[in-house]
Every structure is written in C-alpha cells, then in structure tokens.
PDB file of C-alpha atoms in Angstrom:
ATOM      1  CA  PRO A   5     181.663 194.146 120.899  1.00  0.00           C
ATOM      2  CA  ALA A   6     180.217 196.437 117.927  1.00  0.00           C
ATOM      3  CA  GLY A   7     177.261 194.564 115.907  1.00  0.00           C
ATOM      4  CA  PRO A   8     175.285 195.491 112.269  1.00  0.00           C
ATOM      5  CA  PRO A   9     172.229 197.796 113.540  1.00  0.00           C
ATOM      6  CA  ARG A  10     169.614 195.635 115.250  1.00  0.00           C
ATOM      7  CA  SER A  11     166.624 197.923 113.016  1.00  0.00           C
ATOM      8  CA  GLN A  12     166.674 198.290 109.833  1.00  0.00           C
ATOM      9  CA  VAL A  13     163.871 200.811 107.171  1.00  0.00           C
ATOM     10  CA  SER A  14     163.146 200.388 103.899  1.00  0.00           C
ATOM     11  CA  SER A  15     160.587 201.410 101.972  1.00  0.00           C
ATOM     12  CA  PRO A  16     157.691 201.767 102.563  1.00  0.00           C
ATOM     13  CA  ASP A  17     157.806 200.033 105.609  1.00  0.00           C
ATOM     14  CA  PRO A  18     161.095 198.762 108.185  1.00  0.00           C
ATOM     15  CA  VAL A  19     161.831 195.471 108.340  1.00  0.00           C
ATOM     16  CA  ILE A  20     162.959 194.914 112.492  1.00  0.00           C
ATOM     17  CA  THR A  21     164.876 192.450 112.666  1.00  0.00           C
ATOM     18  CA  VAL A  22     166.998 191.148 115.841  1.00  0.00           C
ATOM     19  CA  ALA A  23     170.956 190.789 115.747  1.00  0.00           C
ATOM     20  CA  SER A  24     170.997 186.766 117.237  1.00  0.00           C
ATOM     21  CA  TYR A  25     174.324 188.169 119.257  1.00  0.00           C
ATOM     22  CA  ASP A  26     171.798 190.008 121.270  1.00  0.00           C
ATOM     23  CA  ARG A  27     169.065 188.070 121.907  1.00  0.00           C
ATOM     24  CA  GLY A  28     168.281 186.504 125.340  1.00  0.00           C
ATOM     25  CA  PRO A  29     165.421 185.844 127.366  1.00  0.00           C
ATOM     26  CA  VAL A  30     162.274 186.961 125.794  1.00  0.00           C
ATOM     27  CA  ASP A  31     158.538 187.849 127.139  1.00  0.00           C
ATOM     28  CA  MET A  32     156.330 186.509 124.476  1.00  0.00           C
ATOM     29  CA  HIS A  33     153.145 188.842 125.427  1.00  0.00           C
ATOM     30  CA  VAL A  34     153.330 192.849 127.123  1.00  0.00           C
ATOM     31  CA  HIS A  35     150.756 194.856 126.016  1.00  0.00           C
ATOM     32  CA  LEU A  36     150.979 198.320 123.944  1.00  0.00           C
ATOM     33  CA  VAL A  37     147.794 200.842 125.293  1.00  0.00           C
ATOM     34  CA  GLY A  38     147.503 203.848 124.335  1.00  0.00           C
ATOM     35  CA  ASN A  39     144.368 207.375 124.323  1.00  0.00           C
ATOM     36  CA  GLY A  40     145.126 208.360 121.078  1.00  0.00           C
ATOM     37  CA  LEU A  41     145.290 211.752 121.410  1.00  0.00           C
ATOM     38  CA  GLY A  42     148.766 212.447 120.179  1.00  0.00           C
ATOM     39  CA  GLY A  43     147.395 211.632 116.535  1.00  0.00           C
ATOM     40  CA  ASN A  44     148.717 207.904 116.429  1.00  0.00           C
ATOM     41  CA  GLY A  45     144.657 206.344 115.676  1.00  0.00           C
ATOM     42  CA  CYS A  46     144.553 204.429 119.467  1.00  0.00           C
ATOM     43  CA  TRP A  47     141.625 204.785 121.124  1.00  0.00           C
ATOM     44  CA  LEU A  48     140.834 204.153 124.811  1.00  0.00           C
ATOM     45  CA  LYS A  49     137.121 203.762 126.564  1.00  0.00           C
ATOM     46  CA  PRO A  50     137.241 202.076 129.318  1.00  0.00           C
ATOM     47  CA  GLY A  51     133.464 201.483 131.300  1.00  0.00           C
ATOM     48  CA  PHE A  52     133.165 202.808 134.685  1.00  0.00           C
ATOM     49  CA  MET A  53     134.923 200.696 136.380  1.00  0.00           C
ATOM     50  CA  HIS A  54     137.215 200.025 134.609  1.00  0.00           C
ATOM     51  CA  ARG A  55     138.147 203.562 134.836  1.00  0.00           C
ATOM     52  CA  LEU A  56     138.572 202.973 138.410  1.00  0.00           C
ATOM     53  CA  LEU A  57     141.097 200.271 137.633  1.00  0.00           C
ATOM     54  CA  ALA A  58     143.242 202.193 135.220  1.00  0.00           C
ATOM     55  CA  ASP A  59     143.682 205.050 137.718  1.00  0.00           C
ATOM     56  CA  TRP A  60     144.406 202.766 140.595  1.00  0.00           C
ATOM     57  CA  MET A  61     146.478 200.100 138.608  1.00  0.00           C
ATOM     58  CA  LEU A  62     148.984 203.346 137.024  1.00  0.00           C
ATOM     59  CA  LYS A  63     149.199 204.869 140.696  1.00  0.00           C
ATOM     60  CA  GLN A  64     150.229 200.944 141.546  1.00  0.00           C
ATOM     61  CA  ILE A  65     153.192 200.816 138.656  1.00  0.00           C
ATOM     62  CA  GLY A  66     154.675 204.511 139.412  1.00  0.00           C
ATOM     63  CA  LEU A  67     152.977 206.557 135.990  1.00  0.00           C
ATOM     64  CA  PRO A  68     152.420 210.102 137.049  1.00  0.00           C
ATOM     65  CA  VAL A  69     150.245 210.385 133.976  1.00  0.00           C
ATOM     66  CA  SER A  70     146.294 209.951 133.419  1.00  0.00           C
ATOM     67  CA  TRP A  71     145.423 207.856 131.254  1.00  0.00           C
ATOM     68  CA  GLU A  72     143.148 210.323 129.749  1.00  0.00           C
ATOM     69  CA  ALA A  73     145.955 212.857 129.316  1.00  0.00           C
ATOM     70  CA  PRO A  74     147.889 213.906 125.525  1.00  0.00           C
ATOM     71  CA  GLY A  75     150.745 212.590 126.885  1.00  0.00           C
ATOM     72  CA  PHE A  76     149.887 209.134 128.340  1.00  0.00           C
ATOM     73  CA  ASP A  77     151.506 206.628 125.267  1.00  0.00           C
ATOM     74  CA  GLU A  78     154.966 207.928 125.334  1.00  0.00           C
ATOM     75  CA  ALA A  79     155.141 208.077 128.702  1.00  0.00           C
ATOM     76  CA  TYR A  80     153.372 204.078 128.852  1.00  0.00           C
ATOM     77  CA  VAL A  81     155.597 203.239 126.261  1.00  0.00           C
ATOM     78  CA  SER A  82     159.260 204.975 128.232  1.00  0.00           C
ATOM     79  CA  LEU A  83     158.120 203.275 131.841  1.00  0.00           C
ATOM     80  CA  LEU A  84     158.225 200.299 129.815  1.00  0.00           C
ATOM     81  CA  VAL A  85     161.197 200.703 128.295  1.00  0.00           C
ATOM     82  CA  GLY A  86     162.895 202.164 130.982  1.00  0.00           C
ATOM     83  CA  TRP A  87     161.983 198.454 133.261  1.00  0.00           C
ATOM     84  CA  LEU A  88     162.777 196.584 130.355  1.00  0.00           C
ATOM     85  CA  ARG A  89     166.434 197.570 130.078  1.00  0.00           C
ATOM     86  CA  GLU A  90     166.788 197.862 133.597  1.00  0.00           C
ATOM     87  CA  SER A  91     166.168 193.840 133.517  1.00  0.00           C
ATOM     88  CA  ALA A  92     166.974 190.487 132.530  1.00  0.00           C
ATOM     89  CA  ILE A  93     164.965 190.528 129.758  1.00  0.00           C
ATOM     90  CA  SER A  94     166.602 191.681 126.430  1.00  0.00           C
ATOM     91  CA  HIS A  95     163.143 191.804 124.479  1.00  0.00           C
ATOM     92  CA  ALA A  96     159.901 191.885 125.107  1.00  0.00           C
ATOM     93  CA  VAL A  97     156.803 190.999 122.502  1.00  0.00           C
ATOM     94  CA  LEU A  98     154.773 194.021 121.999  1.00  0.00           C
ATOM     95  CA  LEU A  99     150.919 193.223 121.235  1.00  0.00           C
ATOM     96  CA  ALA A 100     148.414 195.106 118.842  1.00  0.00           C
ATOM     97  CA  HIS A 101     145.034 195.238 119.391  1.00  0.00           C
ATOM     98  CA  GLU A 102     142.153 194.821 116.840  1.00  0.00           C
ATOM     99  CA  GLU A 103     138.798 196.352 116.208  1.00  0.00           C
ATOM    100  CA  VAL A 104     135.627 193.930 116.590  1.00  0.00           C
ATOM    101  CA  TYR A 105     134.144 193.311 113.126  1.00  0.00           C
ATOM    102  CA  ASP A 106     131.488 190.587 111.960  1.00  0.00           C
ATOM    103  CA  GLU A 107     131.928 187.932 110.026  1.00  0.00           C
ATOM    104  CA  HIS A 108     130.994 189.376 106.898  1.00  0.00           C
ATOM    105  CA  GLY A 109     133.658 192.016 107.648  1.00  0.00           C
ATOM    106  CA  LYS A 110     131.792 194.890 108.611  1.00  0.00           C
ATOM    107  CA  LYS A 111     133.337 196.833 111.571  1.00  0.00           C
ATOM    108  CA  LEU A 112     131.231 196.766 114.847  1.00  0.00           C
ATOM    109  CA  ALA A 113     130.974 199.266 117.776  1.00  0.00           C
ATOM    110  CA  PHE A 114     132.409 197.143 120.378  1.00  0.00           C
ATOM    111  CA  GLY A 115     135.123 196.589 122.737  1.00  0.00           C
ATOM    112  CA  SER A 116     137.550 198.737 125.460  1.00  0.00           C
ATOM    113  CA  PHE A 117     140.325 200.144 123.257  1.00  0.00           C
ATOM    114  CA  TYR A 118     142.258 199.595 120.052  1.00  0.00           C
ATOM    115  CA  ILE A 119     145.827 199.367 119.350  1.00  0.00           C
ATOM    116  CA  PRO A 120     146.562 200.157 114.936  1.00  0.00           C
ATOM    117  CA  ASN A 121     149.228 197.941 114.031  1.00  0.00           C
ATOM    118  CA  ASP A 122     150.991 201.160 112.134  1.00  0.00           C
ATOM    119  CA  TYR A 123     151.677 202.442 115.752  1.00  0.00           C
ATOM    120  CA  LEU A 124     153.015 199.169 117.296  1.00  0.00           C
ATOM    121  CA  PHE A 125     155.552 199.138 114.230  1.00  0.00           C
ATOM    122  CA  ALA A 126     156.288 202.920 114.825  1.00  0.00           C
ATOM    123  CA  VAL A 127     156.449 201.752 118.389  1.00  0.00           C
ATOM    124  CA  CYS A 128     159.012 199.037 118.099  1.00  0.00           C
ATOM    125  CA  ARG A 129     161.125 201.086 115.138  1.00  0.00           C
ATOM    126  CA  GLU A 130     162.245 203.167 118.421  1.00  0.00           C
ATOM    127  CA  HIS A 131     162.728 200.510 120.646  1.00  0.00           C
ATOM    128  CA  PRO A 132     164.586 197.645 118.451  1.00  0.00           C
ATOM    129  CA  GLU A 133     164.178 195.440 122.228  1.00  0.00           C
ATOM    130  CA  LEU A 134     160.578 195.815 121.393  1.00  0.00           C
ATOM    131  CA  LEU A 135     159.570 193.144 119.170  1.00  0.00           C
ATOM    132  CA  PRO A 136     155.853 193.753 117.010  1.00  0.00           C
ATOM    133  CA  ALA A 137     152.698 190.743 117.391  1.00  0.00           C
ATOM    134  CA  VAL A 138     150.423 192.161 115.085  1.00  0.00           C
ATOM    135  CA  SER A 139     146.501 191.936 115.185  1.00  0.00           C
ATOM    136  CA  ILE A 140     144.518 191.273 112.470  1.00  0.00           C
ATOM    137  CA  HIS A 141     140.670 190.360 111.940  1.00  0.00           C
ATOM    138  CA  PRO A 142     140.111 187.434 109.030  1.00  0.00           C
ATOM    139  CA  ALA A 143     137.059 189.041 108.443  1.00  0.00           C
ATOM    140  CA  ARG A 144     138.807 192.483 107.535  1.00  0.00           C
ATOM    141  CA  PRO A 145     138.494 193.008 103.509  1.00  0.00           C
ATOM    142  CA  ASP A 146     141.780 193.679 103.422  1.00  0.00           C
ATOM    143  CA  ALA A 147     142.911 190.662 105.559  1.00  0.00           C
ATOM    144  CA  LEU A 148     144.835 188.778 103.551  1.00  0.00           C
ATOM    145  CA  GLU A 149     146.531 192.458 102.404  1.00  0.00           C
ATOM    146  CA  GLU A 150     147.028 193.841 106.381  1.00  0.00           C
ATOM    147  CA  LEU A 151     149.281 190.361 106.822  1.00  0.00           C
ATOM    148  CA  ASP A 152     151.674 190.453 103.874  1.00  0.00           C
ATOM    149  CA  ARG A 153     152.186 194.292 104.977  1.00  0.00           C
ATOM    150  CA  CYS A 154     153.038 192.999 108.236  1.00  0.00           C
ATOM    151  CA  LEU A 155     154.574 189.891 107.235  1.00  0.00           C
ATOM    152  CA  GLU A 156     157.298 191.950 105.401  1.00  0.00           C
ATOM    153  CA  ALA A 157     157.481 195.434 108.390  1.00  0.00           C
ATOM    154  CA  GLY A 158     158.978 191.936 110.679  1.00  0.00           C
ATOM    155  CA  ALA A 159     155.811 190.537 112.805  1.00  0.00           C
ATOM    156  CA  VAL A 160     156.550 188.160 114.845  1.00  0.00           C
ATOM    157  CA  MET A 161     153.203 187.251 115.843  1.00  0.00           C
ATOM    158  CA  MET A 162     149.983 187.241 115.529  1.00  0.00           C
ATOM    159  CA  LYS A 163     147.155 187.899 118.121  1.00  0.00           C
ATOM    160  CA  CYS A 164     143.435 187.705 118.465  1.00  0.00           C
ATOM    161  CA  LEU A 165     141.419 187.275 121.087  1.00  0.00           C
ATOM    162  CA  PRO A 166     138.068 185.308 119.159  1.00  0.00           C
ATOM    163  CA  ASN A 167     135.725 185.315 121.682  1.00  0.00           C
ATOM    164  CA  CYS A 168     136.566 189.166 122.290  1.00  0.00           C
ATOM    165  CA  HIS A 169     136.956 190.046 118.494  1.00  0.00           C
ATOM    166  CA  ASN A 170     133.921 187.110 117.771  1.00  0.00           C
ATOM    167  CA  ILE A 171     136.205 185.906 115.589  1.00  0.00           C
ATOM    168  CA  ASP A 172     134.817 181.716 114.684  1.00  0.00           C
ATOM    169  CA  THR A 173     138.454 180.176 113.705  1.00  0.00           C
ATOM    170  CA  ARG A 174     136.652 177.403 112.451  1.00  0.00           C
ATOM    171  CA  LEU A 175     134.202 179.468 109.540  1.00  0.00           C
ATOM    172  CA  PRO A 176     135.514 178.344 105.891  1.00  0.00           C
ATOM    173  CA  ARG A 177     136.246 182.065 104.653  1.00  0.00           C
ATOM    174  CA  TYR A 178     138.771 182.491 107.203  1.00  0.00           C
ATOM    175  CA  ARG A 179     140.983 179.132 106.227  1.00  0.00           C
ATOM    176  CA  ARG A 180     143.234 181.583 103.348  1.00  0.00           C
ATOM    177  CA  PHE A 181     144.113 183.368 106.588  1.00  0.00           C
ATOM    178  CA  TRP A 182     145.487 180.819 108.673  1.00  0.00           C
ATOM    179  CA  GLU A 183     146.818 178.908 106.172  1.00  0.00           C
ATOM    180  CA  ARG A 184     149.180 182.251 104.914  1.00  0.00           C
ATOM    181  CA  MET A 185     150.014 182.157 108.559  1.00  0.00           C
ATOM    182  CA  ALA A 186     151.077 178.854 108.358  1.00  0.00           C
ATOM    183  CA  ASP A 187     153.586 179.371 105.291  1.00  0.00           C
ATOM    184  CA  ALA A 188     154.931 182.603 107.020  1.00  0.00           C
ATOM    185  CA  GLY A 189     156.057 181.180 110.356  1.00  0.00           C
ATOM    186  CA  LEU A 190     153.991 183.277 112.016  1.00  0.00           C
ATOM    187  CA  PRO A 191     152.736 181.974 115.687  1.00  0.00           C
ATOM    188  CA  LEU A 192     149.069 182.757 116.990  1.00  0.00           C
ATOM    189  CA  LEU A 193     148.807 184.371 119.767  1.00  0.00           C
ATOM    190  CA  ALA A 194     144.494 183.348 121.652  1.00  0.00           C
ATOM    191  CA  HIS A 195     142.357 183.265 124.455  1.00  0.00           C
ATOM    192  CA  THR A 196     141.503 180.174 125.494  1.00  0.00           C
ATOM    193  CA  GLY A 197     138.914 181.934 127.867  1.00  0.00           C
ATOM    194  CA  GLY A 198     137.749 185.543 128.730  1.00  0.00           C
ATOM    195  CA  GLU A 199     139.711 188.117 130.953  1.00  0.00           C
ATOM    196  CA  HIS A 200     139.212 190.763 133.446  1.00  0.00           C
ATOM    197  CA  HIS A 201     140.205 193.774 131.497  1.00  0.00           C
ATOM    198  CA  HIS A 202     138.336 193.051 127.801  1.00  0.00           C
ATOM    199  CA  ALA A 203     134.377 192.426 126.969  1.00  0.00           C
ATOM    200  CA  HIS A 204     134.166 189.210 125.942  1.00  0.00           C
ATOM    201  CA  ASP A 205     131.816 186.170 125.649  1.00  0.00           C
ATOM    202  CA  ARG A 206     129.553 188.541 124.046  1.00  0.00           C
ATOM    203  CA  PHE A 207     129.604 186.519 120.793  1.00  0.00           C
ATOM    204  CA  GLY A 208     129.336 182.574 121.795  1.00  0.00           C
ATOM    205  CA  ILE A 209     132.067 181.877 120.317  1.00  0.00           C
ATOM    206  CA  ASP A 210     134.024 178.428 121.500  1.00  0.00           C
ATOM    207  CA  THR A 211     137.631 179.300 121.932  1.00  0.00           C
ATOM    208  CA  ALA A 212     138.569 175.871 121.857  1.00  0.00           C
ATOM    209  CA  ALA A 213     137.901 175.850 117.962  1.00  0.00           C
ATOM    210  CA  ILE A 214     140.894 177.747 117.302  1.00  0.00           C
ATOM    211  CA  ALA A 215     142.494 173.949 118.019  1.00  0.00           C
ATOM    212  CA  ASP A 216     140.833 173.130 115.084  1.00  0.00           C
ATOM    213  CA  ASN A 217     143.490 174.792 112.751  1.00  0.00           C
ATOM    214  CA  PRO A 218     146.481 172.768 111.841  1.00  0.00           C
ATOM    215  CA  HIS A 219     149.841 174.212 111.095  1.00  0.00           C
ATOM    216  CA  VAL A 220     149.170 177.094 113.077  1.00  0.00           C
ATOM    217  CA  ALA A 221     151.790 178.156 116.011  1.00  0.00           C
ATOM    218  CA  PHE A 222     149.445 178.543 118.975  1.00  0.00           C
ATOM    219  CA  LYS A 223     150.088 180.200 122.308  1.00  0.00           C
ATOM    220  CA  ARG A 224     147.295 180.000 125.047  1.00  0.00           C
ATOM    221  CA  CYS A 225     146.502 182.673 126.924  1.00  0.00           C
ATOM    222  CA  HIS A 226     144.042 183.334 129.724  1.00  0.00           C
ATOM    223  CA  SER A 227     142.090 180.213 131.114  1.00  0.00           C
ATOM    224  CA  LEU A 228     139.976 181.791 133.518  1.00  0.00           C
ATOM    225  CA  GLY A 229     141.013 178.186 135.436  1.00  0.00           C
ATOM    226  CA  GLN A 230     139.944 176.124 132.167  1.00  0.00           C
ATOM    227  CA  ASN A 231     142.578 174.149 132.580  1.00  0.00           C
ATOM    228  CA  ALA A 232     141.009 170.631 131.998  1.00  0.00           C
ATOM    229  CA  ARG A 233     139.326 172.036 129.393  1.00  0.00           C
ATOM    230  CA  CYS A 234     142.397 173.829 127.601  1.00  0.00           C
ATOM    231  CA  ALA A 235     144.416 170.729 128.304  1.00  0.00           C
ATOM    232  CA  ARG A 236     142.024 168.582 125.970  1.00  0.00           C
ATOM    233  CA  MET A 237     142.046 171.161 123.606  1.00  0.00           C
ATOM    234  CA  GLN A 238     145.629 171.626 123.387  1.00  0.00           C
ATOM    235  CA  ALA A 239     145.773 167.756 122.957  1.00  0.00           C
ATOM    236  CA  GLN A 240     143.563 168.526 120.039  1.00  0.00           C
ATOM    237  CA  PHE A 241     145.791 170.950 118.508  1.00  0.00           C
ATOM    238  CA  ILE A 242     148.675 168.896 118.655  1.00  0.00           C
ATOM    239  CA  ASP A 243     146.884 165.847 117.214  1.00  0.00           C
ATOM    240  CA  ASN A 244     145.939 168.429 113.620  1.00  0.00           C
ATOM    241  CA  GLY A 245     149.304 169.245 113.820  1.00  0.00           C
ATOM    242  CA  GLY A 246     149.871 172.426 116.095  1.00  0.00           C
ATOM    243  CA  VAL A 247     152.679 173.150 118.205  1.00  0.00           C
ATOM    244  CA  ALA A 248     151.191 175.050 121.321  1.00  0.00           C
ATOM    245  CA  LEU A 249     153.272 178.038 123.738  1.00  0.00           C
ATOM    246  CA  ASN A 250     151.156 177.785 126.830  1.00  0.00           C
ATOM    247  CA  HIS A 251     150.795 180.759 129.306  1.00  0.00           C
ATOM    248  CA  GLY A 252     147.403 180.675 131.136  1.00  0.00           C
ATOM    249  CA  ASN A 253     146.161 181.402 134.227  1.00  0.00           C
ATOM    250  CA  PRO A 254     144.739 179.549 136.720  1.00  0.00           C
TER     251      PRO A 254
END
C-alpha cells in the first residue's frame, strides 16, 4: 500500500527517516568509497599493493570503471544500490570514513581514504534504502557540533577505527563526545583489531580500551582472529553498561 516518503528533506540538512512498513533485514556494515574527482570531497590514496588489489576487486565485482576514473564514485554507488534492490535486504547502513587527527585536534597526513559525512548524506538522500553511519574523530575542534549536526540529519550509527584513526577512547577530553552519543542512543561501530585494507597499529592504540566507555552501544568488527581477547573485552564492556553487537572476522 502507498505510504509516506522514506526520506524527508528539511533545511539546512535533510532528516532521513525509514517508515516502519518498509523495514526488513538490514546489512549494518557497507562501505562507501570515492576518489573525489567529481568534487564530493572524498579522496583515495592506496599504496602500491592496494592499487593492485583494488584493480582486482573491481574486476571481480564487475565494475568496468577504474577507481582512478572521474566516473568511479557514481558507478560504485549505482552498482551497490542495484545489488541491494535485487537482494532480500531492505536497507544497508553505509559508512563514512574520517580523516586522522592527533589528540589535540591537528589533522595528520595519514590514511588511505576519506569519505566525508556530507557526501554520505547526499548519497543516502538520493537512495533512501541506504542509511547513514557517520564518522567523526572526537579530537576535532568541532566534534560535538558535527555530532549534533549529523544526529539532526538522521545518522543511525557512528564509525571510528581507534587504531587507524589514532583515537585513544580513554582520554578524558573525549568523554563528552561519548556521553553525547549515549544520550542520543547512537551506536558505535569500531574495530577491535586491524584489517587488510587500512594502515593500522601505527599509533599504538589499545583497541580494547573502547570497552571502558559505558552506555554507548558498540558494534565490534575485524578482530583479526583475536577472538578470546575480544570476548574478554566484550564482557568488560557489558559490565560497564554497554551493549555489544558482534561482527568479527576470524
């Protein structure tokens, strides 16, 4: 039956909503990628081996556009949405990816790609079956303001990778950020190990420290086989009042 639109636009940022009758199985971990050549603010800087891997992966998924081509960003989203609409999944949570900062809020020249929240929201506005998971480094000078802006725009999750983004989640200066997330009921997606597509562990961050933050719902990903350690970490997190959702790769 006919129903209200699944996305509603308000100024200055759109508020993304999902009607209850449209809900079904949701994939909570889908990556957005872009090279930014169309002016959307993304950048993509893979190393030599990852360049070869990217070429191979695009061939495997049947995307006939190079990741270095101006039309790559649009082609990737089109392919992704096509797969989703042909699947049994009703929605997918699409992930932004923050830049790297030091603990004082200075941006660092590090990382292999960047997907800004504005581009994420633009894609999700155009394709309402995609739900926005924003990415915000808590050391950013405007971190709380950006968090509030993204909540107003309809963010359904927040993603950060402590050992890739240089985020020591135990730092007192970040506490207001985690508390604001908890107050809003915004879940956190975070890695508990490294993974093959990101530079990681350069900063010596203990990923288990995320368990010290109570009340924030937490989705752990990419354990890199550290299952016993992650089980202890999850138990600690739950003891502190958190809610853990698991997605680890053995």
